[in-house]
Amino acid sequence: MVFLTCIVIVSIFYYLQTDGLVYIIIIAVVAELVNIFMTQTLVKSVEKKAATHFGKIIDNQKARITGQKKTIKELEDIQEQYINKIYKANLKIKEYEEKLGIKEEEGFVKSNDILPPQIPSPAKVDLPQQTGAKEFIDLPSGSNRKKLPF
């Protein structure tokens, strides 16, 4: 487009010389307007395509997160049900031990083993504990040289 415009401008300027300057300016302005409108149309098209593409990705992620939250809630409910069942079973065991006259030392369940149901807390990450002080070694890793005696 620019090459074609330049050829037209040179040819008009060559044949019309002084009068051609006005025509050259008009052609240059029209060419720039066409260029601006084409660029604007292209930008809008690219924006629209990007918005639809990323909109689909965002919708998929929202649906995935919603599904994961639902699954987590279901698993928490199941866990709570089993905690309640275990608590009731421990109470029944204690009741049967009392009926049979088994002492706590002889029985299977101690009084501090029976706990009321608790809401599960989020998992905690245990960091490994360092034991002892680290020894300073001046050798690079993988070295076969023996350590110095001092």
Coordinates of N, CA and C in Angstrom, one line a residue:
M1 N 0.8 -1.2 0.0 CA 0.0 0.0 0.0 C 0.9 1.3 0.0
V2 N 1.9 1.2 0.9 CA 2.8 2.4 0.9 C 3.6 2.5 -0.3
F3 N 4.0 1.4 -0.9 CA 4.8 1.4 -2.1 C 4.0 2.0 -3.3
L4 N 2.8 1.5 -3.4 CA 1.9 2.0 -4.4 C 1.6 3.5 -4.3
T5 N 1.4 4.0 -3.1 CA 1.2 5.4 -2.8 C 2.4 6.2 -3.2
C6 N 3.6 5.7 -2.9 CA 4.8 6.4 -3.2 C 5.0 6.5 -4.8
I7 N 4.7 5.4 -5.5 CA 4.8 5.5 -6.9 C 3.9 6.5 -7.5
V8 N 2.6 6.5 -7.0 CA 1.6 7.5 -7.5 C 2.1 8.9 -7.2
I9 N 2.6 9.1 -6.1 CA 3.0 10.5 -5.7 C 4.2 10.9 -6.6
V10 N 5.2 10.1 -6.8 CA 6.3 10.4 -7.6 C 5.9 10.7 -9.1
S11 N 5.0 9.9 -9.6 CA 4.5 10.1 -11.0 C 3.7 11.4 -11.1
I12 N 2.9 11.7 -10.1 CA 2.1 13.0 -10.2 C 3.1 14.2 -10.1
F13 N 4.0 14.1 -9.2 CA 5.0 15.2 -9.0 C 5.8 15.4 -10.2
Y14 N 6.2 14.3 -10.9 CA 7.0 14.4 -12.1 C 6.3 15.1 -13.2
Y15 N 5.0 14.7 -13.5 CA 4.3 15.2 -14.6 C 3.7 16.6 -14.4
L16 N 3.2 16.8 -13.1 CA 2.5 18.1 -12.9 C 3.4 19.1 -12.2
Q17 N 4.5 18.7 -11.7 CA 5.5 19.5 -11.0 C 4.9 20.4 -9.9
T18 N 4.7 21.7 -10.1 CA 4.2 22.6 -9.0 C 2.8 22.3 -8.7
D19 N 1.9 22.1 -9.7 CA 0.5 21.8 -9.4 C 0.3 20.4 -8.7
G20 N 1.3 19.6 -9.0 CA 1.2 18.2 -8.5 C 1.4 18.1 -7.0
L21 N 2.0 19.2 -6.4 CA 2.2 19.2 -4.9 C 0.9 19.1 -4.2
V22 N -0.1 19.8 -4.6 CA -1.4 19.8 -4.0 C -2.0 18.4 -4.1
Y23 N -1.9 17.8 -5.3 CA -2.5 16.5 -5.4 C -1.8 15.4 -4.6
I24 N -0.5 15.6 -4.5 CA 0.3 14.7 -3.6 C -0.1 14.8 -2.2
I25 N -0.3 16.0 -1.7 CA -0.7 16.1 -0.3 C -2.1 15.5 -0.1
I26 N -3.0 15.7 -1.0 CA -4.4 15.1 -0.9 C -4.3 13.5 -0.9
I27 N -3.5 13.0 -1.8 CA -3.3 11.5 -1.9 C -2.7 11.0 -0.6
A28 N -1.7 11.7 0.0 CA -1.0 11.3 1.2 C -2.0 11.3 2.4
V29 N -2.8 12.3 2.5 CA -3.8 12.4 3.6 C -4.8 11.2 3.5
V30 N -5.3 11.0 2.2 CA -6.3 9.9 2.0 C -5.7 8.6 2.4
A31 N -4.4 8.4 1.9 CA -3.8 7.1 2.2 C -3.6 6.9 3.7
E32 N -3.3 8.0 4.5 CA -3.1 7.9 5.9 C -4.4 7.5 6.6
L33 N -5.5 8.2 6.1 CA -6.8 7.9 6.7 C -7.2 6.4 6.4
V34 N -7.0 5.9 5.2 CA -7.3 4.5 4.9 C -6.5 3.6 5.9
N35 N -5.2 4.0 6.0 CA -4.3 3.2 6.9 C -4.8 3.2 8.3
I36 N -5.2 4.3 8.8 CA -5.7 4.4 10.2 C -7.0 3.6 10.4
F37 N -7.9 3.7 9.4 CA -9.2 2.9 9.5 C -8.9 1.4 9.5
M38 N -8.0 1.0 8.6 CA -7.7 -0.4 8.5 C -7.0 -0.9 9.8
T39 N -6.2 -0.1 10.3 CA -5.5 -0.5 11.6 C -6.5 -0.6 12.7
Q40 N -7.4 0.3 12.8 CA -8.5 0.3 13.8 C -9.4 -0.9 13.7
T41 N -9.7 -1.3 12.5 CA -10.6 -2.5 12.2 C -9.8 -3.7 12.6
L42 N -8.6 -3.8 12.3 CA -7.8 -5.0 12.7 C -7.6 -5.1 14.2
V43 N -7.4 -4.0 14.9 CA -7.3 -4.0 16.3 C -8.6 -4.5 17.0
K44 N -9.7 -4.0 16.5 CA -11.0 -4.4 17.1 C -11.2 -5.9 16.9
S45 N -10.9 -6.4 15.7 CA -11.0 -7.8 15.4 C -10.2 -8.7 16.3
V46 N -8.9 -8.3 16.5 CA -8.0 -9.0 17.4 C -8.5 -8.9 18.9
E47 N -9.0 -7.8 19.3 CA -9.6 -7.6 20.6 C -10.7 -8.6 20.9
K48 N -11.6 -8.6 19.9 CA -12.8 -9.5 20.0 C -12.4 -11.0 20.1
K49 N -11.5 -11.4 19.2 CA -11.0 -12.8 19.3 C -10.4 -13.1 20.6
A50 N -9.5 -12.2 21.1 CA -8.9 -12.5 22.4 C -9.9 -12.5 23.5
A51 N -10.9 -11.6 23.5 CA -11.9 -11.6 24.5 C -12.7 -12.9 24.6
T52 N -13.1 -13.4 23.4 CA -13.8 -14.7 23.4 C -12.9 -15.9 23.8
H53 N -11.7 -15.9 23.4 CA -10.8 -17.0 23.7 C -10.5 -17.0 25.2
F54 N -10.2 -15.9 25.8 CA -9.9 -15.9 27.2 C -11.2 -16.0 28.1
G55 N -12.3 -15.5 27.5 CA -13.6 -15.7 28.2 C -13.9 -17.2 28.3
K56 N -13.6 -18.0 27.3 CA -13.9 -19.4 27.4 C -13.0 -20.0 28.4
I57 N -11.7 -19.6 28.5 CA -10.8 -20.2 29.5 C -11.2 -19.8 30.9
I58 N -11.7 -18.6 31.1 CA -12.1 -18.2 32.4 C -13.4 -18.9 32.8
D59 N -14.3 -19.1 31.9 CA -15.5 -19.9 32.2 C -15.2 -21.3 32.6
N60 N -14.3 -21.9 31.9 CA -13.9 -23.3 32.2 C -13.3 -23.4 33.6
Q61 N -12.4 -22.4 33.9 CA -11.8 -22.4 35.2 C -12.8 -22.2 36.3
K62 N -13.8 -21.3 36.1 CA -14.8 -21.1 37.1 C -15.6 -22.4 37.3
A63 N -16.0 -23.1 36.3 CA -16.7 -24.3 36.4 C -15.9 -25.4 37.1
R64 N -14.6 -25.4 36.8 CA -13.7 -26.4 37.5 C -13.6 -26.1 39.0
I65 N -13.4 -24.8 39.3 CA -13.3 -24.5 40.7 C -14.6 -24.8 41.5
T66 N -15.8 -24.5 40.8 CA -17.1 -24.8 41.5 C -17.2 -26.2 41.7
G67 N -16.8 -27.1 40.7 CA -16.9 -28.5 40.9 C -16.0 -29.0 42.0
Q68 N -14.8 -28.4 42.1 CA -13.9 -28.8 43.2 C -14.4 -28.4 44.6
K69 N -15.0 -27.2 44.7 CA -15.6 -26.8 46.0 C -16.7 -27.8 46.4
K70 N -17.5 -28.2 45.4 CA -18.6 -29.1 45.7 C -18.1 -30.4 46.2
T71 N -17.1 -30.9 45.5 CA -16.4 -32.2 45.9 C -15.8 -32.1 47.3
I72 N -15.2 -31.0 47.6 CA -14.6 -30.8 48.9 C -15.7 -30.8 50.0
K73 N -16.8 -30.1 49.7 CA -17.9 -30.1 50.7 C -18.4 -31.5 50.9
E74 N -18.6 -32.2 49.8 CA -19.2 -33.6 50.0 C -18.2 -34.5 50.8
L75 N -16.9 -34.4 50.6 CA -15.9 -35.1 51.3 C -15.9 -34.7 52.8
E76 N -16.1 -33.4 53.1 CA -16.1 -33.0 54.4 C -17.3 -33.5 55.2
D77 N -18.5 -33.6 54.5 CA -19.7 -34.1 55.1 C -19.5 -35.6 55.4
I78 N -18.9 -36.3 54.4 CA -18.7 -37.8 54.7 C -17.7 -38.0 55.8
Q79 N -16.7 -37.1 55.9 CA -15.8 -37.3 57.0 C -16.4 -37.0 58.4
E80 N -17.3 -36.0 58.4 CA -18.0 -35.7 59.6 C -18.9 -36.8 60.0
Q81 N -19.6 -37.4 59.1 CA -20.5 -38.6 59.4 C -19.7 -39.7 60.0
Y82 N -18.5 -40.0 59.4 CA -17.7 -41.1 60.0 C -17.1 -40.8 61.3
I83 N -16.8 -39.5 61.6 CA -16.3 -39.1 62.9 C -17.4 -39.3 63.9
N84 N -18.6 -39.0 63.6 CA -19.8 -39.2 64.5 C -20.0 -40.7 64.7
K85 N -19.9 -41.5 63.7 CA -20.0 -43.0 63.9 C -19.0 -43.5 64.8
I86 N -17.7 -43.1 64.6 CA -16.6 -43.6 65.4 C -16.8 -43.1 66.9
Y87 N -17.3 -41.9 67.1 CA -17.6 -41.4 68.4 C -18.6 -42.3 69.1
K88 N -19.7 -42.5 68.4 CA -20.8 -43.3 68.9 C -20.3 -44.8 69.2
A89 N -19.5 -45.3 68.3 CA -19.0 -46.7 68.6 C -18.1 -46.7 69.8
N90 N -17.3 -45.7 70.0 CA -16.4 -45.7 71.2 C -17.3 -45.6 72.5
L91 N -18.4 -44.8 72.4 CA -19.2 -44.7 73.6 C -19.9 -46.0 73.9
K92 N -20.3 -46.7 72.8 CA -20.9 -48.1 73.0 C -19.9 -49.0 73.6
I93 N -18.7 -49.0 73.1 CA -17.7 -49.9 73.7 C -17.5 -49.6 75.1
K94 N -17.4 -48.3 75.5 CA -17.2 -48.0 76.9 C -18.4 -48.5 77.8
E95 N -19.6 -48.3 77.2 CA -20.8 -48.8 77.9 C -20.8 -50.3 78.1
Y96 N -20.4 -51.1 77.1 CA -20.3 -52.5 77.2 C -19.2 -52.9 78.2
E97 N -18.1 -52.2 78.2 CA -17.0 -52.5 79.2 C -17.5 -52.3 80.6
E98 N -18.3 -51.2 80.8 CA -18.9 -51.0 82.2 C -19.9 -52.1 82.6
K99 N -20.7 -52.6 81.6 CA -21.6 -53.6 81.9 C -20.9 -54.9 82.3
L100 N -19.8 -55.2 81.6 CA -19.0 -56.4 81.8 C -18.1 -56.3 83.0
G101 N -17.9 -55.1 83.5 CA -17.0 -54.8 84.7 C -15.6 -54.9 84.4
I102 N -15.2 -54.6 83.2 CA -13.8 -54.5 82.8 C -13.2 -53.2 83.2
K103 N -12.1 -53.2 83.9 CA -11.4 -52.0 84.3 C -10.8 -51.3 83.1
E104 N -10.5 -50.0 83.3 CA -10.0 -49.3 82.2 C -8.6 -49.8 81.8
E105 N -7.8 -50.2 82.8 CA -6.4 -50.7 82.5 C -6.5 -52.0 81.6
E106 N -7.5 -52.8 81.9 CA -7.7 -54.1 81.2 C -8.4 -53.9 79.8
G107 N -9.2 -52.9 79.7 CA -10.0 -52.7 78.5 C -9.2 -52.2 77.3
F108 N -9.9 -52.1 76.3 CA -9.3 -51.6 75.0 C -9.4 -50.1 74.9
V109 N -10.3 -49.5 75.6 CA -10.5 -48.0 75.4 C -10.2 -47.3 76.7
K110 N -9.4 -46.3 76.6 CA -9.1 -45.5 77.8 C -10.0 -44.2 77.7
S111 N -10.2 -43.6 78.8 CA -11.1 -42.4 78.9 C -10.7 -41.3 78.0
N112 N -9.4 -41.1 77.8 CA -8.9 -40.0 77.0 C -8.9 -40.4 75.5
D113 N -9.2 -41.6 75.2 CA -9.4 -42.0 73.8 C -10.7 -41.6 73.2
I114 N -11.7 -41.4 74.0 CA -13.0 -41.0 73.6 C -13.1 -39.5 73.5
L115 N -13.2 -39.0 72.4 CA -13.2 -37.5 72.2 C -14.5 -37.1 71.5
P116 N -15.1 -36.0 71.8 CA -16.2 -35.6 71.1 C -15.9 -35.2 69.7
P117 N -16.8 -35.3 68.7 CA -16.5 -35.1 67.3 C -16.1 -33.6 67.2
Q118 N -15.0 -33.5 66.4 CA -14.5 -32.1 66.1 C -14.5 -31.8 64.7
I119 N -14.6 -30.5 64.4 CA -14.6 -30.1 63.0 C -13.2 -30.3 62.5
P120 N -13.0 -31.0 61.3 CA -11.7 -31.2 60.8 C -11.0 -29.9 60.5
S121 N -9.7 -29.8 60.9 CA -8.9 -28.6 60.6 C -8.1 -28.9 59.4
P122 N -7.8 -27.8 58.7 CA -7.0 -28.0 57.5 C -5.6 -28.6 57.8
A123 N -5.1 -29.4 56.8 CA -3.9 -30.1 57.0 C -2.7 -29.1 57.2
K124 N -1.9 -29.5 58.2 CA -0.7 -28.6 58.4 C 0.5 -29.3 57.9
V125 N 1.4 -28.5 57.3 CA 2.6 -29.1 56.8 C 3.7 -29.1 57.8
D126 N 4.2 -30.3 58.1 CA 5.3 -30.4 59.1 C 6.6 -30.2 58.4
L127 N 7.4 -29.3 58.9 CA 8.7 -29.0 58.4 C 9.7 -30.0 59.1
P128 N 10.6 -30.5 58.4 CA 11.6 -31.4 59.0 C 12.5 -30.7 60.0
Q129 N 12.6 -31.3 61.2 CA 13.4 -30.7 62.2 C 14.9 -31.0 62.0
Q130 N 15.8 -30.0 62.2 CA 17.2 -30.3 62.0 C 17.7 -30.8 63.4
T131 N 18.5 -31.8 63.3 CA 19.0 -32.4 64.5 C 20.5 -32.1 64.5
G132 N 21.0 -31.6 65.6 CA 22.5 -31.3 65.7 C 22.9 -30.2 64.8
A133 N 24.2 -29.7 65.1 CA 24.7 -28.6 64.3 C 25.4 -29.2 63.0
K134 N 25.3 -28.5 62.0 CA 26.0 -29.0 60.7 C 27.5 -28.7 60.8
E135 N 28.2 -29.7 60.3 CA 29.6 -29.6 60.3 C 30.1 -28.8 59.0
F136 N 31.1 -27.9 59.2 CA 31.6 -27.2 58.1 C 32.5 -28.1 57.3
I137 N 32.2 -28.2 56.0 CA 33.1 -29.0 55.1 C 33.5 -28.1 53.9
D138 N 34.8 -28.0 53.7 CA 35.3 -27.1 52.7 C 35.5 -27.8 51.3
L139 N 35.1 -29.1 51.2 CA 35.2 -29.8 50.0 C 33.9 -29.6 49.1
P140 N 34.1 -29.6 47.8 CA 32.9 -29.5 47.0 C 32.2 -30.9 47.0
S141 N 30.9 -30.9 46.7 CA 30.1 -32.1 46.7 C 30.7 -33.0 45.6
G142 N 30.8 -34.3 46.0 CA 31.3 -35.3 45.0 C 32.8 -35.4 45.0
S143 N 33.4 -34.7 45.9 CA 34.9 -34.8 46.0 C 35.3 -36.1 46.7
N144 N 36.4 -36.7 46.2 CA 36.9 -38.0 46.8 C 38.0 -37.7 47.8
R145 N 38.4 -36.5 48.0 CA 39.5 -36.1 48.9 C 39.0 -36.3 50.4
K146 N 39.9 -36.8 51.2 CA 39.6 -37.0 52.6 C 39.5 -35.6 53.3
K147 N 38.7 -35.6 54.4 CA 38.6 -34.4 55.2 C 39.9 -34.1 56.0
L148 N 40.2 -32.9 56.2 CA 41.4 -32.6 56.9 C 41.2 -32.9 58.4
P149 N 42.2 -33.2 59.2 CA 42.0 -33.7 60.6 C 41.7 -32.5 61.5
F150 N 41.7 -31.3 61.1 CA 41.4 -30.2 62.1 C 40.1 -29.6 61.9

